[in-house]
Short mmCIF file of C-alpha atoms in Angstrom, two decimals:
data_model
loop_
_atom_site.label_atom_id
_atom_site.label_comp_id
_atom_site.label_asym_id
_atom_site.label_seq_id
_atom_site.Cartn_x
_atom_site.Cartn_y
_atom_site.Cartn_z
CA MET A 1 -14.02 2.53 -28.94
CA LYS A 2 -16.57 1.09 -26.39
CA LYS A 3 -16.51 2.67 -22.92
CA LEU A 4 -14.69 0.82 -20.43
CA LEU A 5 -16.64 -1.13 -17.91
CA THR A 6 -16.36 0.03 -14.55
CA ALA A 7 -14.39 -1.60 -11.89
CA GLY A 8 -17.72 -1.80 -9.69
CA PHE A 9 -19.41 -3.73 -12.33
CA PHE A 10 -16.56 -6.23 -12.48
CA ALA A 11 -16.76 -6.45 -8.67
CA LEU A 12 -20.26 -7.46 -8.92
CA MET A 13 -19.49 -9.93 -11.60
CA ILE A 14 -16.75 -11.57 -9.29
CA ALA A 15 -19.08 -11.45 -6.28
CA GLY A 16 -21.84 -13.23 -8.32
CA MET A 17 -19.62 -16.38 -9.08
CA THR A 18 -21.24 -19.66 -8.17
CA SER A 19 -19.52 -21.55 -5.40
CA CYS A 20 -18.38 -24.13 -7.98
CA SER A 21 -16.86 -21.75 -10.22
CA VAL A 22 -14.93 -20.13 -7.20
CA GLN A 23 -13.76 -23.57 -6.23
CA LYS A 24 -12.55 -24.37 -9.77
CA GLN A 25 -10.67 -20.79 -9.79
CA ASN A 26 -9.15 -21.40 -6.50
CA THR A 27 -7.69 -24.92 -7.34
CA THR A 28 -6.29 -23.45 -10.54
CA ALA A 29 -4.77 -20.53 -8.59
CA ASN A 30 -2.97 -22.96 -6.12
CA ALA A 31 -1.56 -25.11 -8.93
CA ASP A 32 -0.28 -21.90 -10.40
CA LEU A 33 1.67 -20.77 -7.22
CA PRO A 34 4.95 -19.41 -8.11
CA ASN A 35 7.87 -21.73 -7.27
CA LYS A 36 9.68 -20.04 -4.28
CA LYS A 37 13.22 -20.96 -5.54
CA GLU A 38 12.50 -19.51 -8.95
CA VAL A 39 11.23 -16.29 -7.42
CA LEU A 40 14.34 -15.81 -5.63
CA GLU A 41 16.56 -16.67 -8.37
CA VAL A 42 14.95 -14.00 -10.40
CA ALA A 43 15.32 -11.30 -7.62
CA GLU A 44 18.93 -12.46 -7.07
CA ARG A 45 19.83 -12.35 -10.94
CA ALA A 46 18.25 -8.88 -11.34
CA ASN A 47 19.87 -7.60 -8.15
CA ARG A 48 23.27 -9.00 -8.85
CA TYR A 49 23.29 -7.23 -12.33
CA PHE A 50 22.70 -3.92 -10.50
CA MET A 51 25.18 -4.47 -7.66
CA ASN A 52 27.90 -5.45 -10.20
CA LYS A 53 27.21 -2.40 -12.21
CA TRP A 54 27.39 0.01 -9.07
CA PRO A 55 29.86 -1.62 -6.81
CA ASP A 56 30.13 1.91 -4.97
CA PRO A 57 26.64 2.76 -3.49
CA GLY A 58 27.76 6.20 -2.67
CA LYS A 59 28.65 6.97 -6.34
CA GLU A 60 26.84 10.05 -7.86
CA VAL A 61 24.28 9.40 -10.61
CA VAL A 62 25.02 11.08 -13.67
CA GLY A 63 22.23 11.68 -16.38
CA LYS A 64 21.13 15.05 -17.65
CA LYS A 65 22.16 16.26 -14.05
CA VAL A 66 24.28 14.96 -11.45
CA TRP A 67 22.38 13.49 -8.56
CA PRO A 68 23.47 12.22 -5.16
CA SER A 69 22.97 8.62 -4.84
CA ASN A 70 20.32 9.15 -2.19
CA LEU A 71 17.82 10.42 -4.67
CA TRP A 72 14.36 8.98 -4.81
CA THR A 73 15.00 6.60 -7.66
CA ARG A 74 17.75 4.97 -5.54
CA ALA A 75 15.71 5.11 -2.26
CA VAL A 76 13.06 2.87 -4.12
CA TYR A 77 15.78 0.41 -4.96
CA TYR A 78 16.91 0.17 -1.41
CA GLU A 79 13.40 -0.35 -0.08
CA GLY A 80 13.11 -3.25 -2.44
CA LEU A 81 16.46 -4.56 -1.15
CA MET A 82 15.48 -4.25 2.36
CA ALA A 83 12.25 -6.28 1.52
CA LEU A 84 14.46 -8.92 -0.36
CA TYR A 85 16.61 -9.02 2.77
CA LYS A 86 13.91 -9.86 5.04
CA VAL A 87 13.15 -13.21 3.14
CA ASP A 88 16.62 -13.68 2.02
CA PRO A 89 19.15 -12.35 4.61
CA LYS A 90 22.30 -12.34 2.75
CA LYS A 91 25.08 -10.24 4.45
CA GLU A 92 25.94 -8.51 1.24
CA TYR A 93 22.68 -7.01 0.94
CA TYR A 94 22.75 -5.60 4.49
CA ASN A 95 26.37 -4.30 3.72
CA TYR A 96 25.33 -2.69 0.58
CA ALA A 97 22.57 -0.76 2.03
CA LEU A 98 24.58 0.13 5.22
CA ASP A 99 27.31 1.52 3.13
CA TRP A 100 24.97 3.60 1.04
CA SER A 101 23.30 5.22 4.08
CA GLN A 102 26.69 5.67 5.86
CA LYS A 103 27.99 7.61 2.77
CA HIS A 104 25.07 10.03 2.96
CA LYS A 105 25.63 10.26 6.84
CA TRP A 106 22.09 9.10 7.36
CA ASP A 107 20.61 12.30 6.05
CA MET A 108 17.84 13.36 3.63
CA MET A 109 18.77 14.29 0.03
CA ARG A 110 19.08 18.10 0.07
CA GLY A 111 19.36 18.41 3.84
CA THR A 112 17.40 17.33 6.82
CA TYR A 113 14.82 20.02 6.55
CA THR A 114 13.65 19.42 2.89
CA ARG A 115 9.88 19.22 2.45
CA ASN A 116 9.97 17.20 -0.60
CA ALA A 117 8.90 13.67 -0.19
CA ASP A 118 11.47 12.58 -3.00
CA ASN A 119 14.07 13.84 -0.91
CA GLN A 120 12.86 12.04 2.16
CA ALA A 121 12.33 8.57 0.72
CA CYS A 122 15.75 7.37 1.75
CA GLY A 123 14.75 7.58 5.42
CA GLN A 124 12.60 4.36 4.80
CA THR A 125 15.80 2.37 4.50
CA TYR A 126 17.63 4.13 7.30
CA LEU A 127 14.62 3.24 9.61
CA ASP A 128 14.74 -0.36 8.43
CA LEU A 129 18.74 -0.68 9.28
CA TYR A 130 17.87 1.07 12.50
CA GLU A 131 15.47 -1.68 13.53
CA ILE A 132 17.62 -4.51 12.09
CA ASP A 133 20.29 -3.64 14.43
CA GLY A 134 18.07 -3.41 17.47
CA LYS A 135 18.00 0.23 17.70
CA LYS A 136 21.46 0.52 18.90
CA HIS A 137 22.38 3.14 16.54
CA PRO A 138 20.66 6.46 17.12
CA GLU A 139 22.32 8.27 14.48
CA ARG A 140 20.25 6.19 11.87
CA ILE A 141 17.05 7.57 13.00
CA LYS A 142 18.19 11.12 14.14
CA TYR A 143 17.80 13.08 10.97
CA VAL A 144 14.72 11.28 9.69
CA LYS A 145 13.07 12.06 12.94
CA MET A 146 14.18 15.72 12.79
CA SER A 147 12.97 15.99 9.20
CA MET A 148 9.37 14.69 10.13
CA ASP A 149 9.30 16.70 13.31
CA SER A 150 9.86 19.89 11.32
CA MET A 151 7.02 18.93 8.88
CA ILE A 152 4.65 18.34 11.78
CA ALA A 153 5.72 21.73 13.55
CA SER A 154 5.08 23.86 10.44
CA GLY A 155 1.32 22.86 10.31
CA LYS A 156 1.32 22.56 6.51
CA SER A 157 -0.35 19.41 5.01
CA ASP A 158 -0.21 20.24 1.34
CA ASP A 159 3.08 18.99 0.28
CA TRP A 160 2.05 15.77 -1.53
CA TRP A 161 0.82 17.42 -4.62
CA TRP A 162 1.64 14.38 -6.75
CA ILE A 163 0.58 10.75 -6.03
CA ASP A 164 4.04 9.40 -6.20
CA ALA A 165 4.90 11.27 -2.98
CA LEU A 166 2.51 9.15 -1.21
CA GLN A 167 4.96 6.09 -1.49
CA MET A 168 7.89 8.23 -0.81
CA GLY A 169 6.53 9.74 2.27
CA MET A 170 3.62 7.87 4.00
CA PRO A 171 5.69 4.81 5.19
CA ILE A 172 8.17 7.13 6.86
CA TYR A 173 5.61 8.61 9.14
CA SER A 174 3.97 5.00 9.69
CA LYS A 175 7.35 3.43 10.46
CA LEU A 176 8.26 6.34 12.89
CA GLY A 177 5.03 6.09 14.65
CA ARG A 178 5.52 2.23 15.26
CA ILE A 179 9.00 2.60 16.48
CA THR A 180 8.60 5.58 18.69
CA GLY A 181 5.10 5.02 19.83
CA ASP A 182 4.27 8.60 19.22
CA LYS A 183 0.74 9.03 17.77
CA LYS A 184 1.76 12.41 16.08
CA TYR A 185 3.34 10.55 13.33
CA PHE A 186 0.20 8.56 12.53
CA ASP A 187 -1.96 11.78 12.70
CA LYS A 188 0.29 13.79 10.44
CA ASN A 189 0.50 11.07 7.94
CA TYR A 190 -3.34 10.81 7.71
CA GLU A 191 -3.41 14.72 7.62
CA MET A 192 -1.26 14.89 4.60
CA TYR A 193 -2.92 11.95 2.81
CA ALA A 194 -6.22 13.40 3.22
CA PHE A 195 -5.32 16.68 1.74
CA THR A 196 -4.14 14.78 -1.41
CA LYS A 197 -7.08 12.70 -1.56
CA TYR A 198 -9.85 15.29 -1.00
CA LYS A 199 -8.16 18.66 -1.57
CA HIS A 200 -5.50 18.81 -4.30
CA GLY A 201 -6.66 19.99 -7.67
CA GLY A 202 -9.89 21.38 -6.23
CA ASN A 203 -11.58 18.01 -5.05
CA GLY A 204 -8.66 15.65 -4.42
CA LEU A 205 -6.65 13.39 -6.65
CA TYR A 206 -8.75 10.39 -5.98
CA ASN A 207 -11.79 9.39 -8.14
CA PRO A 208 -13.98 7.52 -5.97
CA LYS A 209 -16.26 6.64 -9.17
CA ASP A 210 -13.23 4.59 -10.74
CA LYS A 211 -11.41 3.94 -7.46
CA LEU A 212 -8.32 5.38 -9.26
CA TRP A 213 -5.84 8.15 -8.76
CA TRP A 214 -5.09 11.22 -11.09
CA ARG A 215 -1.24 11.72 -10.99
CA ASP A 216 -1.58 15.49 -10.14
CA LYS A 217 -4.19 18.38 -10.56
CA SER A 218 -3.10 18.66 -14.32
CA PHE A 219 -4.65 15.39 -15.05
CA VAL A 220 -8.12 15.88 -13.39
CA PRO A 221 -11.00 16.45 -15.63
CA PRO A 222 -11.45 17.95 -18.07
CA TYR A 223 -8.16 16.65 -19.07
CA LYS A 224 -8.88 13.51 -21.23
CA GLU A 225 -6.93 10.57 -22.75
CA PRO A 226 -7.26 10.27 -26.59
CA ASN A 227 -9.94 7.64 -26.14
CA GLY A 228 -12.05 10.25 -23.81
CA GLN A 229 -11.29 8.61 -20.63
CA ASP A 230 -9.60 9.94 -17.75
CA CYS A 231 -5.85 9.67 -17.56
CA TYR A 232 -4.81 7.07 -14.79
CA TRP A 233 -1.08 6.50 -14.93
CA SER A 234 0.00 3.05 -14.08
CA ARG A 235 3.16 3.60 -12.02
CA GLY A 236 1.54 6.51 -10.29
CA ASN A 237 -1.23 4.13 -9.14
CA GLY A 238 1.43 1.64 -8.37
CA TRP A 239 2.89 4.07 -5.93
CA VAL A 240 -0.43 4.56 -4.21
CA VAL A 241 -0.81 0.70 -4.01
CA ALA A 242 2.72 0.60 -2.41
CA ALA A 243 2.14 3.37 -0.06
CA LEU A 244 -1.10 1.86 1.39
CA ALA A 245 0.48 -1.64 1.56
CA ARG A 246 3.32 -0.14 3.75
CA THR A 247 1.24 2.18 5.73
CA LEU A 248 -1.21 -0.53 6.67
CA GLU A 249 2.05 -2.65 7.63
CA ASP A 250 2.86 -0.16 10.49
CA THR A 251 -0.36 1.49 11.41
CA PRO A 252 -2.20 -0.08 14.20
CA LYS A 253 -5.73 -1.29 13.44
CA SER A 254 -6.86 0.96 16.39
CA ASP A 255 -5.83 4.00 14.58
CA PRO A 256 -8.99 6.11 13.52
CA HIS A 257 -7.75 6.13 9.91
CA TYR A 258 -6.61 2.58 9.51
CA GLN A 259 -10.04 1.58 7.99
CA GLU A 260 -10.02 4.19 5.44
CA TYR A 261 -6.56 3.35 4.30
CA LEU A 262 -7.80 -0.36 4.07
CA GLN A 263 -10.75 0.56 2.13
CA ASP A 264 -8.89 2.68 -0.30
CA TYR A 265 -6.35 -0.19 -0.76
CA LYS A 266 -9.16 -2.75 -1.28
CA ASP A 267 -10.75 -0.55 -3.73
CA LEU A 268 -7.81 0.37 -5.85
CA LEU A 269 -6.96 -3.32 -6.03
CA SER A 270 -10.45 -4.20 -7.28
CA ALA A 271 -10.25 -1.45 -10.17
CA LEU A 272 -7.24 -3.16 -11.38
CA VAL A 273 -8.41 -6.71 -11.90
CA PRO A 274 -10.57 -6.02 -14.81
CA ILE A 275 -8.11 -3.97 -16.79
CA GLN A 276 -5.30 -6.33 -16.78
CA ARG A 277 -3.81 -6.87 -20.22
CA GLU A 278 -4.29 -10.65 -21.70
CA ASP A 279 -0.23 -10.79 -21.54
CA GLY A 280 -0.37 -10.28 -17.77
CA PHE A 281 0.92 -6.80 -17.84
CA TRP A 282 -0.90 -3.42 -17.31
CA ASN A 283 -0.81 -0.70 -19.69
CA VAL A 284 0.92 2.78 -18.82
CA SER A 285 -2.56 4.33 -19.21
CA LEU A 286 -5.03 2.17 -17.24
CA HIS A 287 -8.07 3.32 -19.04
CA ASP A 288 -6.77 3.96 -22.57
CA PRO A 289 -4.87 1.14 -24.08
CA THR A 290 -4.41 3.02 -27.42
CA ASN A 291 -2.26 5.74 -25.68
CA PHE A 292 1.29 4.00 -25.67
CA GLY A 293 -0.32 0.65 -24.99
CA GLY A 294 1.92 -2.21 -24.22
CA LYS A 295 3.87 -4.04 -21.76
CA GLU A 296 5.30 -2.00 -18.68
CA MET A 297 7.15 -3.54 -15.80
CA THR A 298 7.01 -1.05 -13.09
CA GLY A 299 3.58 -0.52 -12.63
CA THR A 300 2.91 -4.11 -13.01
CA ALA A 301 5.41 -4.99 -10.15
CA LEU A 302 4.11 -2.54 -7.95
CA PHE A 303 0.62 -4.10 -8.32
CA VAL A 304 2.02 -7.43 -7.93
CA TYR A 305 3.63 -6.33 -4.60
CA GLY A 306 0.35 -4.80 -3.24
CA MET A 307 -1.92 -7.78 -4.08
CA ALA A 308 0.60 -10.33 -2.96
CA TYR A 309 0.89 -8.34 0.28
CA GLY A 310 -2.74 -8.42 0.76
CA ILE A 311 -3.01 -12.15 0.45
CA ASN A 312 -0.13 -12.75 2.67
CA ASN A 313 -1.86 -10.45 5.36
CA ASN A 314 -5.22 -11.77 4.88
CA LEU A 315 -6.56 -8.47 3.73
CA ILE A 316 -8.12 -9.68 0.04
CA ASP A 317 -9.57 -12.63 -1.29
CA LYS A 318 -6.93 -15.15 -2.46
CA LYS A 319 -9.33 -16.90 -4.86
CA ILE A 320 -9.87 -13.50 -6.84
CA TYR A 321 -6.21 -12.14 -6.75
CA LEU A 322 -3.82 -14.94 -6.67
CA PRO A 323 -4.66 -15.78 -10.53
CA VAL A 324 -4.21 -12.06 -11.28
CA ILE A 325 -0.69 -12.14 -9.47
CA THR A 326 0.46 -15.25 -10.99
CA LYS A 327 -0.41 -14.01 -14.61
CA ALA A 328 1.42 -10.89 -13.93
CA TRP A 329 4.43 -12.32 -12.22
CA ASN A 330 4.85 -14.80 -14.88
CA ALA A 331 4.79 -12.16 -17.46
CA ILE A 332 7.52 -10.09 -15.82
CA VAL A 333 9.76 -13.12 -15.37
CA LYS A 334 9.21 -14.26 -19.05
CA ASP A 335 9.17 -10.76 -20.89
CA SER A 336 11.17 -8.45 -18.48
CA VAL A 337 13.89 -10.04 -16.72
CA GLN A 338 16.71 -11.03 -19.06
CA PRO A 339 19.16 -13.81 -18.58
CA ASN A 340 21.89 -11.33 -17.55
CA GLY A 341 19.34 -9.51 -15.05
CA PHE A 342 18.83 -6.57 -17.03
CA LEU A 343 15.15 -5.44 -16.82
CA GLY A 344 13.20 -4.60 -20.07
CA TRP A 345 9.84 -2.93 -20.65
CA VAL A 346 10.75 -0.30 -17.70
CA GLN A 347 9.17 3.32 -18.31
CA GLY A 348 11.61 5.93 -17.70
CA THR A 349 10.94 8.63 -15.11
CA GLY A 350 8.18 11.18 -15.70
CA LYS A 351 4.48 11.45 -15.00
CA GLU A 352 2.35 10.12 -17.82
CA PRO A 353 2.04 7.52 -20.53
CA LYS A 354 4.07 9.42 -23.12
CA ASP A 355 7.13 9.78 -21.02
CA GLY A 356 10.02 7.58 -21.74
CA GLN A 357 8.56 5.95 -24.86
CA PRO A 358 8.78 4.06 -26.91
CA LEU A 359 9.64 0.98 -24.54
CA SER A 360 11.45 -2.26 -25.31
CA VAL A 361 12.85 -5.15 -23.89
CA ASN A 362 16.35 -3.96 -24.26
CA LYS A 363 15.94 -0.15 -23.85
CA GLU A 364 17.76 1.27 -20.70
CA PRO A 365 15.61 3.93 -19.08
CA ASP A 366 16.97 7.24 -17.70
CA PHE A 367 17.16 5.66 -14.15
CA GLU A 368 17.38 1.78 -13.93
CA ASP A 369 17.29 1.60 -9.92
CA TYR A 370 13.61 2.24 -9.15
CA GLY A 371 12.40 -0.41 -11.54
CA LEU A 372 14.64 -3.10 -9.81
CA GLY A 373 13.19 -1.58 -6.40
CA CYS A 374 9.67 -2.47 -7.78
CA LEU A 375 10.59 -5.89 -8.85
CA LEU A 376 12.21 -6.58 -5.59
CA LEU A 377 9.17 -5.45 -3.60
CA ALA A 378 7.06 -7.70 -5.71
CA ALA A 379 9.43 -10.68 -5.41
CA SER A 380 9.52 -10.40 -1.62
CA GLU A 381 5.78 -10.87 -1.30
CA VAL A 382 5.28 -13.13 -4.19
CA TYR A 383 8.11 -15.46 -2.37
CA GLN A 384 6.03 -15.66 0.78
CA LEU A 385 2.53 -16.52 -0.96
CA LYS A 386 1.34 -20.08 0.22
#
């Protein structure tokens, strides 16, 4: 198999377009802008399926183990629900999230002083609800703040040893920094991010050459995919896209590390453009389409979310990214979201391409909630495109 072309080469190709071709692309992109009503209908249909299936948001999640319902998979769902609520403020969405939070007494999974980002992810929704109600309920922020303050006091910065943790943890620090006005949360956020980027696995989990992230130290070279390329897991890189978008949303531009976050975000998005599949999805192995290649919804939805957020906030070039978003969103709507709201082509929990395989349109993953969260995050930003 021919070696994949680098993202940098494709970036040069894009930059070298004539003004005429750019104008043509822009016209086509605007013509294909997703219909707002249809975007909301898709999000509502998928969410309705889930809420009907889980009428009690505090009910434990039973699989191979029994999990409290504020585990990370459910936390990602509520992140998506809160994003949907911002563009479609239905009272039932608010009540569902409030009930869930109250049943967990606004605390972290496994207790306030857990250091695991997966256990802390639920705090993002607690903080959203704290702000929605005008900061009138200090109990909603109490344990989140205690948890993060204990992380800061410890002096440790090596907890985010897998890239999924960036999405679970980074937005909590940036939200707290904005809400409290205390710089220490922004500083700790970068300290932990930098350790993951530059130090974990020896030289960090970010490859500046390919502008993509290894999932954890077990995937850094000499580990290779069957085709000889590095292993870049789609959903793992999707978590990084979401983490950076959500961190940029709350981090002031005056922060000394804002520009680094922004550049990493732009570079990662640029690396995704040339490797999008013809059908609009991305493969689970971004640089090896032969390793369980095929449709996969969660990574694709997270990429759509990050790109649409960038356009909506004037961070990236609409002419380049809108056609990519449109192609991906249409693929999700056509091939993943079923008439009853069930989501197909969702890879189950894991850390690499082989996990949860094989995928299909009607296979239910081990946890269905985070896939919906990814979809709702994407829908909330696609809805706002102009």
